[in-house]
Coordinates of C-alpha atoms and ligand atoms in Angstrom, one line a residue:
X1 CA -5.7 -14.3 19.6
X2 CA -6.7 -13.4 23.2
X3 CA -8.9 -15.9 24.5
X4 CA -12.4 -15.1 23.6
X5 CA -15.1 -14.5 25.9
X6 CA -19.0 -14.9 25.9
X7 CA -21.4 -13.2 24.5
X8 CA -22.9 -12.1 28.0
X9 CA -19.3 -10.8 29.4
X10 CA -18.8 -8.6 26.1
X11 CA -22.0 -7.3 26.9
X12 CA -20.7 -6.9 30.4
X13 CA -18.0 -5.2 29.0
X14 CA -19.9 -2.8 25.9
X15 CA -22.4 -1.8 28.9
X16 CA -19.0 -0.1 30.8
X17 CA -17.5 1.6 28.0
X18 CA -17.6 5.7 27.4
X19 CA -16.3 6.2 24.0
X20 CA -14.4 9.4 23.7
X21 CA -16.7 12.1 21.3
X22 CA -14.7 14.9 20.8
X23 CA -12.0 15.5 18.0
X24 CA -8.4 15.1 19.1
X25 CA -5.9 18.2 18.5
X26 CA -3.5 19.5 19.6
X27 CA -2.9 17.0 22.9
X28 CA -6.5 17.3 24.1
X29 CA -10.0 16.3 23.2
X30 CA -12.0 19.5 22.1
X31 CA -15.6 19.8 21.2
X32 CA -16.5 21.3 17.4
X33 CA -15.7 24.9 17.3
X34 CA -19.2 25.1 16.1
X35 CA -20.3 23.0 19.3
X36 CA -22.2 20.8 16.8
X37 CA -22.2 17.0 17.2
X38 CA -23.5 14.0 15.2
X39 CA -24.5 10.7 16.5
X40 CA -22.4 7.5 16.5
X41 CA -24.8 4.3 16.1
X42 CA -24.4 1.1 16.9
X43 CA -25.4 -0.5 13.8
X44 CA -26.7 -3.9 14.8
X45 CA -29.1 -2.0 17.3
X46 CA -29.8 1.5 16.4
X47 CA -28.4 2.3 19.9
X48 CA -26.8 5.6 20.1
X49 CA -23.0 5.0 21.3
X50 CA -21.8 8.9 21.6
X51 CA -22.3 12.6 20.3
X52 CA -19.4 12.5 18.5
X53 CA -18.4 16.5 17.6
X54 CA -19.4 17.6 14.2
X55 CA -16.1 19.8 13.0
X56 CA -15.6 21.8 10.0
X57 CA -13.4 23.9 8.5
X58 CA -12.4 26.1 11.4
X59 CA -11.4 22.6 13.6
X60 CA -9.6 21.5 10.2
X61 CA -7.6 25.3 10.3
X62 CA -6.5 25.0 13.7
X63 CA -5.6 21.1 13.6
X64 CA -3.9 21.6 10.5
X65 CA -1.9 25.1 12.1
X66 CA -1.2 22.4 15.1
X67 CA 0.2 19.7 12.9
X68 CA 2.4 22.3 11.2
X69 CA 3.9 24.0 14.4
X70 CA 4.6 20.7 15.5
X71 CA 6.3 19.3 12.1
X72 CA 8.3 22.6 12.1
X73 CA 9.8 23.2 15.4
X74 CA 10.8 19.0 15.0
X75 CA 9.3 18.0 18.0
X76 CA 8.4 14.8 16.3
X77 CA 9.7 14.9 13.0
X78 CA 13.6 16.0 14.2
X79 CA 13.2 13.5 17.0
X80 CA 16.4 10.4 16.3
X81 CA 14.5 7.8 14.6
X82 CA 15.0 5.4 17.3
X83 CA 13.5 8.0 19.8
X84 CA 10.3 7.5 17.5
X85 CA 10.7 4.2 17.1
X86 CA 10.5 3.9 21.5
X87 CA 7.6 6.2 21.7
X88 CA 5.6 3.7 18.8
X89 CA 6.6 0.9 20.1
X90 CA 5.2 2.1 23.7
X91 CA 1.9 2.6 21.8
X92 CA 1.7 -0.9 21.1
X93 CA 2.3 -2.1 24.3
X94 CA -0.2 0.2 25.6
X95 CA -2.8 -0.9 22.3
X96 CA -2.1 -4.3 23.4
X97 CA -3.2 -3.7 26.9
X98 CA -6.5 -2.2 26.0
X99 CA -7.0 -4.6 23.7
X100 CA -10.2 -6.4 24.7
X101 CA -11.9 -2.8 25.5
X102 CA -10.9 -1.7 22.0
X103 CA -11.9 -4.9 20.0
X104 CA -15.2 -4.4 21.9
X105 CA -15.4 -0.8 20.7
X106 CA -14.5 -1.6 17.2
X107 CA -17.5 -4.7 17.4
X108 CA -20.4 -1.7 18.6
X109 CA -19.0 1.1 16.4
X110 CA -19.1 -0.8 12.6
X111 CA -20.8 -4.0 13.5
X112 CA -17.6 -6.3 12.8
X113 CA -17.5 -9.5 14.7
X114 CA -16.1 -9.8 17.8
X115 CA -14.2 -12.6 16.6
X116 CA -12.7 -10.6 13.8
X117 CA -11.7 -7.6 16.0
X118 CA -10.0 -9.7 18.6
X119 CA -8.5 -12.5 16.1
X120 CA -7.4 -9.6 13.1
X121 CA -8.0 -5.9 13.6
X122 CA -6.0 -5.9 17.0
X123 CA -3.7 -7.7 16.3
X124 CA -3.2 -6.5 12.8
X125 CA -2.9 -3.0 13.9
X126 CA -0.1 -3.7 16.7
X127 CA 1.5 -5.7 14.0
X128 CA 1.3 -2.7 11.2
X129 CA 2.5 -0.2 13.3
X130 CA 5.4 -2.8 15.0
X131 CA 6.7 -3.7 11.6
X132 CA 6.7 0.4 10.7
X133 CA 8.4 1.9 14.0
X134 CA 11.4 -1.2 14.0
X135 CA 11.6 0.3 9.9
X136 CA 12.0 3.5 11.5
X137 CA 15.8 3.3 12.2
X138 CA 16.7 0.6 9.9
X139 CA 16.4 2.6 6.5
X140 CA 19.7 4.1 4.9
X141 CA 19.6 6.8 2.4
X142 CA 21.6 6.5 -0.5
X143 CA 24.8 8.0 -2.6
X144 CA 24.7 8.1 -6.1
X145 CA 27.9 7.6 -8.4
X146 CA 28.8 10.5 -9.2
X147 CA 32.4 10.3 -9.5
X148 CA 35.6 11.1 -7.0
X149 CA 34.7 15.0 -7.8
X150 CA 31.6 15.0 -5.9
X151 CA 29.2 13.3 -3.4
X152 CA 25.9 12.8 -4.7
X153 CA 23.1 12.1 -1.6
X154 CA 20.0 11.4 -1.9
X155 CA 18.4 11.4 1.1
X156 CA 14.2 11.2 2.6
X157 CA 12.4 13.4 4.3
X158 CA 9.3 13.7 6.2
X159 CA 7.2 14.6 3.2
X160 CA 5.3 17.1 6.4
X161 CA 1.8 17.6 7.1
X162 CA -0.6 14.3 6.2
X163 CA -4.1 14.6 5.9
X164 CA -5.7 10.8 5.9
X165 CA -9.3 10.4 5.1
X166 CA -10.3 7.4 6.0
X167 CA -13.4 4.7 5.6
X168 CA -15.8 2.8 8.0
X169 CA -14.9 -1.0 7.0
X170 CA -11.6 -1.1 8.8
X171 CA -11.6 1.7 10.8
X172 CA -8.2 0.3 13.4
X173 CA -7.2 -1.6 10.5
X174 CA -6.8 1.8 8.1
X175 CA -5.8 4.0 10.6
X176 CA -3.1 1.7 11.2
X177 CA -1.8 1.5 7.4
X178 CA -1.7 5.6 7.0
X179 CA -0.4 6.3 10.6
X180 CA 2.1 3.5 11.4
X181 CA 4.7 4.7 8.4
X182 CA 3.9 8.4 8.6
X183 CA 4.7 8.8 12.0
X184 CA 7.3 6.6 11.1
X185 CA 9.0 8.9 9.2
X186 CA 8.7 12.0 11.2
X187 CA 5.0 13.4 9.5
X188 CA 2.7 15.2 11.7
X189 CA -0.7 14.2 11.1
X190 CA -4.3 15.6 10.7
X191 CA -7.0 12.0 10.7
X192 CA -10.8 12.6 9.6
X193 CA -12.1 9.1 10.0
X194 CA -15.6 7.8 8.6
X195 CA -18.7 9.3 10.6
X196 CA -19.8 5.7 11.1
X197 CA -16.5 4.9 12.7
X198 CA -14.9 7.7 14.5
X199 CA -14.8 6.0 18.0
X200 CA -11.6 3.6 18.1
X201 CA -9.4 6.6 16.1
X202 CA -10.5 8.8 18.9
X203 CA -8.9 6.2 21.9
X204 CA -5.6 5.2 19.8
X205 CA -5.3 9.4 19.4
X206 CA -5.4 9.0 23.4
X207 CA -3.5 6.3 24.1
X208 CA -0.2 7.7 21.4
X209 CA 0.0 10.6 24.0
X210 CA -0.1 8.9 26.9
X211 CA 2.6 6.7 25.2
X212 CA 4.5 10.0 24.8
X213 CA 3.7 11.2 21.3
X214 CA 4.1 14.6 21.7
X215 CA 0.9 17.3 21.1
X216 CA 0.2 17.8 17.8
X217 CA 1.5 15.2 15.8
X218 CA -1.4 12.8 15.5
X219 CA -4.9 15.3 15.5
X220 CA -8.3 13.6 14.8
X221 CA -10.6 15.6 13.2
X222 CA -13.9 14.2 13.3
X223 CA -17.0 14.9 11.1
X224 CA -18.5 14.6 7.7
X225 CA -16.6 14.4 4.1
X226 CA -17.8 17.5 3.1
X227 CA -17.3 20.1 6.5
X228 CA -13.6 18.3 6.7
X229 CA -12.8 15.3 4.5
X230 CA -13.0 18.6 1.8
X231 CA -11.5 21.4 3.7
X232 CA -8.5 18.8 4.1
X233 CA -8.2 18.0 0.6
X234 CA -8.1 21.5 -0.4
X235 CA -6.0 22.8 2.4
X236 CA -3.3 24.9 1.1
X237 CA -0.4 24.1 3.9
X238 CA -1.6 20.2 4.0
X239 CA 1.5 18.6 1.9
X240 CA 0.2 15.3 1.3
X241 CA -3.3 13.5 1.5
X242 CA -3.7 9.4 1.9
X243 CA -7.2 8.4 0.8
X244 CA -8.6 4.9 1.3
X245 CA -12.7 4.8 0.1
X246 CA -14.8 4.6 -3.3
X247 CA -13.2 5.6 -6.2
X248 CA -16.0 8.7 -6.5
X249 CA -14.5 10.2 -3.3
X250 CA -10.8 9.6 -4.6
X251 CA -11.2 11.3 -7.8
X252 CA -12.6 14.4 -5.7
X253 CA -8.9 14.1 -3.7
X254 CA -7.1 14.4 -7.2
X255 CA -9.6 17.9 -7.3
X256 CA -8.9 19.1 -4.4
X257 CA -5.5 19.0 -4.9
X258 CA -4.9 20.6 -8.6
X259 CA -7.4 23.4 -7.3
X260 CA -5.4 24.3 -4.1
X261 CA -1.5 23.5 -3.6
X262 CA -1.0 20.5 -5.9
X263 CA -0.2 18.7 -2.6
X264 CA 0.5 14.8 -3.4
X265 CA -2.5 12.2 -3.2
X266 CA -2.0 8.7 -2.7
X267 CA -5.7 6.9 -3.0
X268 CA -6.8 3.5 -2.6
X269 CA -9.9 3.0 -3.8
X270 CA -12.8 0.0 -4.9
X271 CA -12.5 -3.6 -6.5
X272 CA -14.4 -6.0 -8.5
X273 CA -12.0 -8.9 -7.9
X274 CA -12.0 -11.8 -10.0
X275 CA -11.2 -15.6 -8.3
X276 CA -10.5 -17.8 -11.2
X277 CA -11.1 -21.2 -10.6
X278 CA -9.9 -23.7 -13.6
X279 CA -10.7 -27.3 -13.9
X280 CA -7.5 -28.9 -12.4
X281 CA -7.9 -26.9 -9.4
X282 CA -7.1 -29.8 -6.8
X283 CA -8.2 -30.1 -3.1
X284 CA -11.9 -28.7 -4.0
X285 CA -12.9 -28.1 -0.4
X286 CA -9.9 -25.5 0.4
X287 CA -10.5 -23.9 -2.8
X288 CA -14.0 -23.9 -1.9
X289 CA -13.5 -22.0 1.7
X290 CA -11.2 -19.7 0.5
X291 CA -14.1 -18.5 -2.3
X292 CA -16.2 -18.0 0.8
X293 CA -13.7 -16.3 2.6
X294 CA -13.0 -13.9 -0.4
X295 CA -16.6 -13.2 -1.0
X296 CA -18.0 -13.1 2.5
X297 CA -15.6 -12.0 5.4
X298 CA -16.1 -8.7 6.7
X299 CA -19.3 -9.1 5.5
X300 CA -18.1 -8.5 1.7
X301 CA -17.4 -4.8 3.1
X302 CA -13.8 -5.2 1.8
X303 CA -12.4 -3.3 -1.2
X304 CA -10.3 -6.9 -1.9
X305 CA -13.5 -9.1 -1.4
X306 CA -13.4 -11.5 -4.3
X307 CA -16.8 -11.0 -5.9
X308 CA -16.8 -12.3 -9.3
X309 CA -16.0 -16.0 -9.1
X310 CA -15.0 -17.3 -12.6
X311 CA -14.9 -21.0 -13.2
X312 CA -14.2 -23.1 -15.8
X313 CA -17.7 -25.2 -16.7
X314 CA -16.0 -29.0 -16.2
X315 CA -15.3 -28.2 -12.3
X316 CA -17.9 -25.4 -11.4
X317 CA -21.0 -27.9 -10.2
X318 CA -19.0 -29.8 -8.1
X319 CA -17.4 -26.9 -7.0
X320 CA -21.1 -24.9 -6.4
X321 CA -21.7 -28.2 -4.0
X322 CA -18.8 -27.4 -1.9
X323 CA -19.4 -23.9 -1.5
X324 CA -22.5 -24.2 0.0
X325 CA -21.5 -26.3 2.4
X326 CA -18.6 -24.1 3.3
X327 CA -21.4 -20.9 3.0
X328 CA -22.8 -22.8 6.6
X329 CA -19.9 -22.1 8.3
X330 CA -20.2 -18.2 7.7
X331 CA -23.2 -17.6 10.2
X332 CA -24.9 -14.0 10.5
X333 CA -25.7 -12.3 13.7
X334 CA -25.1 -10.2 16.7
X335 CA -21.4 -9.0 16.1
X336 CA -20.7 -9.5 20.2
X337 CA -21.9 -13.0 19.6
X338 CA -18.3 -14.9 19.0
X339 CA -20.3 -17.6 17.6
X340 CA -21.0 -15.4 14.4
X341 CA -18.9 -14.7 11.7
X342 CA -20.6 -11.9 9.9
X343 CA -22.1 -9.0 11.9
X344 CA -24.4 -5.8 10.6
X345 CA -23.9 -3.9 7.3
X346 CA -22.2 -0.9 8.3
X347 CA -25.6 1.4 8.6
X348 CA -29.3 0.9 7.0
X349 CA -28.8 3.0 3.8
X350 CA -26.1 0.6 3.0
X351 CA -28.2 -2.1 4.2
X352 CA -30.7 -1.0 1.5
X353 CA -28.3 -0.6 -1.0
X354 CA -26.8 -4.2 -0.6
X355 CA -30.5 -5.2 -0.4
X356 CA -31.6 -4.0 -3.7
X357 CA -28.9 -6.2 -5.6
X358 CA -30.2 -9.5 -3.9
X359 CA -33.8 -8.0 -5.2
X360 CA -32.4 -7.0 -8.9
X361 CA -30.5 -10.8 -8.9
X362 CA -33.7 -12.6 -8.2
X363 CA -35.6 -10.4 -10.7
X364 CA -33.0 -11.0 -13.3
X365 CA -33.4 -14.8 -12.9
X366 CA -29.9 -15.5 -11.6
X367 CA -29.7 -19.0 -9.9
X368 CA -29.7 -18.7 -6.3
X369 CA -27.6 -20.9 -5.4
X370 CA -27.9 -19.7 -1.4
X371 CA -29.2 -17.2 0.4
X372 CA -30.7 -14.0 -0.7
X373 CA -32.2 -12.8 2.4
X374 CA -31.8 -10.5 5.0
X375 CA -32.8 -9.8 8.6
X376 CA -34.1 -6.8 10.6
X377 CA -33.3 -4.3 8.0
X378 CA -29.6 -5.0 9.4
X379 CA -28.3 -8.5 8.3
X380 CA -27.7 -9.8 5.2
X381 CA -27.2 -13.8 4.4
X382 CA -24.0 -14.5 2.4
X383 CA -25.5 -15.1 -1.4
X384 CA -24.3 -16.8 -4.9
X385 CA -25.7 -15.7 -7.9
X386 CA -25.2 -18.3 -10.5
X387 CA -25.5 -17.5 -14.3
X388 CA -24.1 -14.0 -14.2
X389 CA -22.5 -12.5 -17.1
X390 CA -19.6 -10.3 -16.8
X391 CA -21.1 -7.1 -18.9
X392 CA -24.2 -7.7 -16.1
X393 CA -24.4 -5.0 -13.3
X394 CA -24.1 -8.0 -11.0
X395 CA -20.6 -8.4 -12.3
X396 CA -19.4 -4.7 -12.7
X397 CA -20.7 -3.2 -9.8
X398 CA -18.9 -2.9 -6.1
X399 CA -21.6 -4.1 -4.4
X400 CA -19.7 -4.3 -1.3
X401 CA -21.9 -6.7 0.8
X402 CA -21.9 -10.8 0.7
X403 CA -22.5 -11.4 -2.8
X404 CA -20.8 -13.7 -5.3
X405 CA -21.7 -13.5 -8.9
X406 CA -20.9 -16.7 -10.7
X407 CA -19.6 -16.4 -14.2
X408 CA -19.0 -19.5 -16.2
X409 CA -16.3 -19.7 -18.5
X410 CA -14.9 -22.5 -21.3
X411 CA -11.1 -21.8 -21.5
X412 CA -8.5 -20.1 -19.2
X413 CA -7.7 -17.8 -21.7
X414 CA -11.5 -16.6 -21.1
X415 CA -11.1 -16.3 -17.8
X416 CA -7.7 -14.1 -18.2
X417 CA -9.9 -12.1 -20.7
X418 CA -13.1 -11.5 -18.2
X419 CA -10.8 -11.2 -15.0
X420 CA -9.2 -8.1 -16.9
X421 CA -12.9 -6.7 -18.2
X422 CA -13.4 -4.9 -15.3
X423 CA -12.3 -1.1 -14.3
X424 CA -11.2 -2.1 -11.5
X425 CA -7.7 -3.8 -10.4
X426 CA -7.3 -4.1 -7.1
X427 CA -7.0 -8.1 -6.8
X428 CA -7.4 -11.4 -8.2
X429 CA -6.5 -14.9 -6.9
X430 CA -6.5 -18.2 -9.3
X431 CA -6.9 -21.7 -8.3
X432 CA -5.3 -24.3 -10.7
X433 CA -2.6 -27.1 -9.9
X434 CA -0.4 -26.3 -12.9
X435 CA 2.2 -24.0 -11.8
X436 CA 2.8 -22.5 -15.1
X437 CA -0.7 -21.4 -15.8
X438 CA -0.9 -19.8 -11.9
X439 CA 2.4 -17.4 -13.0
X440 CA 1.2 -17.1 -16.5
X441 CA -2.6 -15.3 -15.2
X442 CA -0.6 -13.8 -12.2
X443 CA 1.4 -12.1 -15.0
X444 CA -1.6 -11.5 -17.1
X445 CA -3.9 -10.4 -14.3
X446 CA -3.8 -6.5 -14.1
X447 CA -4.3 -6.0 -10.5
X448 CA -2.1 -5.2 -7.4
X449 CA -2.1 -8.3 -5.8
X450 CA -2.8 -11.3 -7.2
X451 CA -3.0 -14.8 -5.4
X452 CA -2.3 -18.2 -6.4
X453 CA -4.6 -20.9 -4.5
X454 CA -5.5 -19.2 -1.4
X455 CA -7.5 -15.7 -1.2
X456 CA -5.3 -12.8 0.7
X457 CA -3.7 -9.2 0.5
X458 CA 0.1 -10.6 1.2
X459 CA 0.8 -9.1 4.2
X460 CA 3.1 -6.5 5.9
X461 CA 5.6 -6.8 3.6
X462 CA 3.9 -6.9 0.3
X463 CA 2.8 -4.1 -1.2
X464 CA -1.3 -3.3 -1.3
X465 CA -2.6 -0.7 -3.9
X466 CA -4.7 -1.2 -7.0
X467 CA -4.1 -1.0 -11.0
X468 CA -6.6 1.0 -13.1
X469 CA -9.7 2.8 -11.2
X470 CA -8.9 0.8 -7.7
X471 CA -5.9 3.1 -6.6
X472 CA -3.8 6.0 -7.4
X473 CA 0.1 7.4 -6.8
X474 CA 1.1 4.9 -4.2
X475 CA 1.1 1.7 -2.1
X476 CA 0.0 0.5 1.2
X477 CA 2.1 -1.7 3.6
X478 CA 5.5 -2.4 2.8
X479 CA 8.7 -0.6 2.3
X480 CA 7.2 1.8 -0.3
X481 CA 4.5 2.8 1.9
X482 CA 7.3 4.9 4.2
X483 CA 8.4 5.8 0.1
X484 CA 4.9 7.7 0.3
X485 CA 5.2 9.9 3.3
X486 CA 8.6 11.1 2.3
X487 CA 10.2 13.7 -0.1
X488 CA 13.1 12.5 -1.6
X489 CA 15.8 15.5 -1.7
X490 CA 19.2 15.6 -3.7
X491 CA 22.1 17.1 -1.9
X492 CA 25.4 17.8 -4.2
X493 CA 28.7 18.3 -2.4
X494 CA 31.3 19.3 -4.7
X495 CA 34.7 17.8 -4.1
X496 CA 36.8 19.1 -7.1
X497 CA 39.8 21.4 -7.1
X498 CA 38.6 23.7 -10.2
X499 CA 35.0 24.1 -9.4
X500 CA 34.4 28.0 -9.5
X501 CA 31.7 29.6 -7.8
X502 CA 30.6 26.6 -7.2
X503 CA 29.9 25.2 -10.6
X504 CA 31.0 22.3 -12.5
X505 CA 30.2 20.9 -15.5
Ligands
NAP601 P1 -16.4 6.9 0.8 O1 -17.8 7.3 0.8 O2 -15.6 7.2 -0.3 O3 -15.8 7.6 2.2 C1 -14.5 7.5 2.5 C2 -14.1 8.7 3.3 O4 -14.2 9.8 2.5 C3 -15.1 8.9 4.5 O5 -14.3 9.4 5.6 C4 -16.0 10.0 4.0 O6 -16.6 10.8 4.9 C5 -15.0 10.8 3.1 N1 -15.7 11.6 2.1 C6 -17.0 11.4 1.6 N2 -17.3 12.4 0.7 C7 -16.2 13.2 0.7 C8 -16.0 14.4 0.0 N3 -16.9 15.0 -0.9 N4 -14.8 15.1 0.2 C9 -13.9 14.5 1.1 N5 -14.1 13.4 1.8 C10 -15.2 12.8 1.6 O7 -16.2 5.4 1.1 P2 -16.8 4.5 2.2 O8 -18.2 4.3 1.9 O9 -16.5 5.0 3.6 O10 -15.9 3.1 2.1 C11 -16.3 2.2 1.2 C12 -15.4 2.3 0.0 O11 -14.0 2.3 0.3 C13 -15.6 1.1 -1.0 O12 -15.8 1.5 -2.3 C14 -14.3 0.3 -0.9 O13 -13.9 -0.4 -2.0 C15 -13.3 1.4 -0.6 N6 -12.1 0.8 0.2 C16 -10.9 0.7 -0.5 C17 -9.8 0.2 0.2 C18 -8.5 0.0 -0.5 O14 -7.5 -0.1 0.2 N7 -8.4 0.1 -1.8 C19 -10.0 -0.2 1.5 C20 -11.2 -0.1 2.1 C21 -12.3 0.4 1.5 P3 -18.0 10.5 5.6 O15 -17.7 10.2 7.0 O16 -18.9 11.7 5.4 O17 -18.6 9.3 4.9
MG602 MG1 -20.9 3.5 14.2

């Protein structure tokens, strides 16, 4: 992590910025074809940061006849891998010199805190796209065995034009897992990120040309789910769309696609993740921070947040002690303030919806074990809800904001069985010290990722989609995210002697 600054000098630095507005396409910022803009608020201050262009279907026409020029006359997608691979790899540097200026954007735009966008989104998204330009010429296609008579290849291709729809929690961070292994493997790209977060998209778009990605490969397309995320979903010479929101929105992508051109959908949707803790769960304090951790970073605006903390009755008042001490640590306030951990809820009709469960908890007569409050219709204190059972609302819902529903179980077999009640599977973590049990409910567990004392999402290399109603047709990160944006094509060479017109049996 850079060193951080203080609050006053990011405010120095926020008071200097002009976010870019318009939609990225073709090599150049353009306004809406309709000359229509929305605002783009700062959601800790109701500021108004830019009039960010409000496209629709024409933009998405024209950036998606763009992308598709560009894919076909292989400027990009023709290009020698390691060509790519240099002009990525500039992008980093050139993300990596901008940093502080972007982290600072990234704070304004969603309300993360500053520490988080200096210490993880940065530095995660040099990482991500790093890891997916050095993959970029170090992947062989493969021969199958045919026999001496023929050669069988099966070799990838750029599966062509992407369209990524993307959400407000992780705006760099998201961008970052689409765009690192499509452009990767040769795809030209048309981007619609969230209205809330459009800003940062619109400066990496920049920065990739100036790093030499040439004009058309990488178009942002600014504006709301219906006038584009839509259009893109249903756009007949889009091959493939990469979703990452609420599972309402994907199923629409699965629409969109069996109405127009069946193009392919990978989606990665919602969670209701269970953290089991049992009763020989050692070391209660680490378990205890990583619970807080799971339930509260990012403000519990993560599809992965672990929101349904199951524990076994012998250890959970001793472990309810810990966790509000380690609660204390996670303090709520103005994202540019590096003393805070948690920053605004993404906008106030979120706010209000995160708001009414903390309302509908105390009504039900949950124990509150901590919090329940918020702050200037913006801020929300991390909160525990004890005495929550799994059919409630409580424990079923995405609430996607700082609240941990407690659910109190007898037997670990009871905890397999409620971790699994859910329609979700995205991921589960369990805390126990017997190594058996930990494989045992990491086989059980039906859920993408699944970790074993600690909270996480593996990393790079690891795989990150979910089971059941949390994803769909694919995987993040990885190897088998570059699987995602290619086609895989057979070609047959035959070798033999007899073959006539070109047939063998
Ligand atoms: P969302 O409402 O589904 O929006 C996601 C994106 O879809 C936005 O860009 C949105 O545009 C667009 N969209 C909305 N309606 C659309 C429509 N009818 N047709 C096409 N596109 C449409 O989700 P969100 O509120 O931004 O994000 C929160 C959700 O994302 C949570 O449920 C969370 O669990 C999930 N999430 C999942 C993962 C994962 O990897 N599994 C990661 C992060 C978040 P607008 O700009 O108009 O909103
Ligand atoms: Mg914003």
């Amino acid at each position: 992590m850079s060193d951080l600054l203080t609050l006053e000098e990011y405010k120095a630095i926020a008071a200097d910025l002009a976010p870019p507005s318009m939609s990225f396409i073709d090599g150049s910022f353009r306004p809406s074809v309709s000359g229509n803009t929305f605002e783009s608020v700062n959601p800790a201050t109701g500021d108004v940061l830019a009039h960010v262009a409000s496209c629709n279907s024409d933009d998405v026409d024209f950036a998606v006849s763009k992308a598709r020029d560009a894919f076909e006359d292989g400027r990009w997608s023709k290009l020698h891998p390691t060509e790519r691979k240099v002009v990525l790899r500039k992008l980093c540097t050139l993300v990596k010199r901008n940093s502080r200026e972007l982290a600072v954007l990234e704070s304004l735009d969603s309300g993360k805190p500053i520490v988080d966008c200096e210490s993880i989104d940065i530095p995660e998204f040099i990482h991500t796209l790093t890891w997916h330009a050095e993959l970029a010429d170090k992947i062989y296609d493969q021969t199958a065995p045919v026999g001496s008579d023929a050669i069988g290849m099966v070799v990838r291709e750029p599966v062509g034009v992407v369209g990524a729809v993307l959400p407000w929690n992780f705006p760099l961070l998201m961008l970052a897992w689409k765009m690192a292994p499509a452009l990767a493997a040769g795809c030209s790209m048309v981007i619609k990120p969230a209205m809330q977060t459009s800003l940062t998209a619109l400066r990496i778009a920049e920065l990739a040309s100036d790093a030499g990605l040439p004009r058309g490969v990488l178009n942002i397309v600014t504006g709301s789910g219906s006038e584009v995320g839509e259009p893109l979903g249903k756009h007949m010479d889009v091959d493939m769309v990469a979703f990452t929101g609420s599972t309402t929105t994907g199923r629409r992508f699965l629409r969109y696609s069996a109405d127009s051109n069946l193009k392919t959908v990978v989606l990665e949707l919602g969670g209701k993740n269970p953290c089991i803790v049992l009763d020989d769960a050692e070391e209660l304090d680490k378990v205890a921070s990583q619970v807080c951790a799971a339930a509260f970073w990012n403000m519990g605006e993560n599809c992965s947040a672990g929101s349904r903390l199951i524990v076994q009755s012998g250890i959970k008042d001793a472990l309810l002690e810990r966790i509000k001490v380690h609660s204390r640590e996670w303090k709520v306030g103005d994202p540019l303030d590096p003393s805070n951990q948690l920053g605004a809820m993404i906008d106030r009709g979120h706010f209000s919806k995160v708001a009414s469960y903390l309302e509908e908890g105390k009504e039900a007569g949950y124990g509150l074990v901590l919090g329940g409050e918020t702050r200037d219709g913006v801020f929300i204190q991390p909160t525990v809800f004890d005495g929550v059972l799994n059919s409630d609302k409580m424990a079923q819902e995405e609430i996607f904001g700082p609240v941990l529903s407690v659910i109190t179980v007898e037997s670990y077999e009871e905890a397999i069985r409620i971790a699994n009640d859910s329609e979700y599977g995205l991921a589960a973590s369990v805390f126990t010290a017997n190594g058996k049990k930990a494989l045992r409910a990491a086989q059980a567990i039906r859920a993408g990722t699944v970790t074993v004392n600690c909270f996480g999402e593996g990393d790079i290399t690891t795989p990150f989609g979910g089971y059941k109603q949390s994803g769909f047709g694919g995987r993040d990160n990885s190897i088998h995210a570059h699987d995602q944006y290619t086609e895989l094509k057979t070609i047959w060479v035959d070798l033999s002697d007899d073959a006539v017109d070109g047939y063998t049996d």
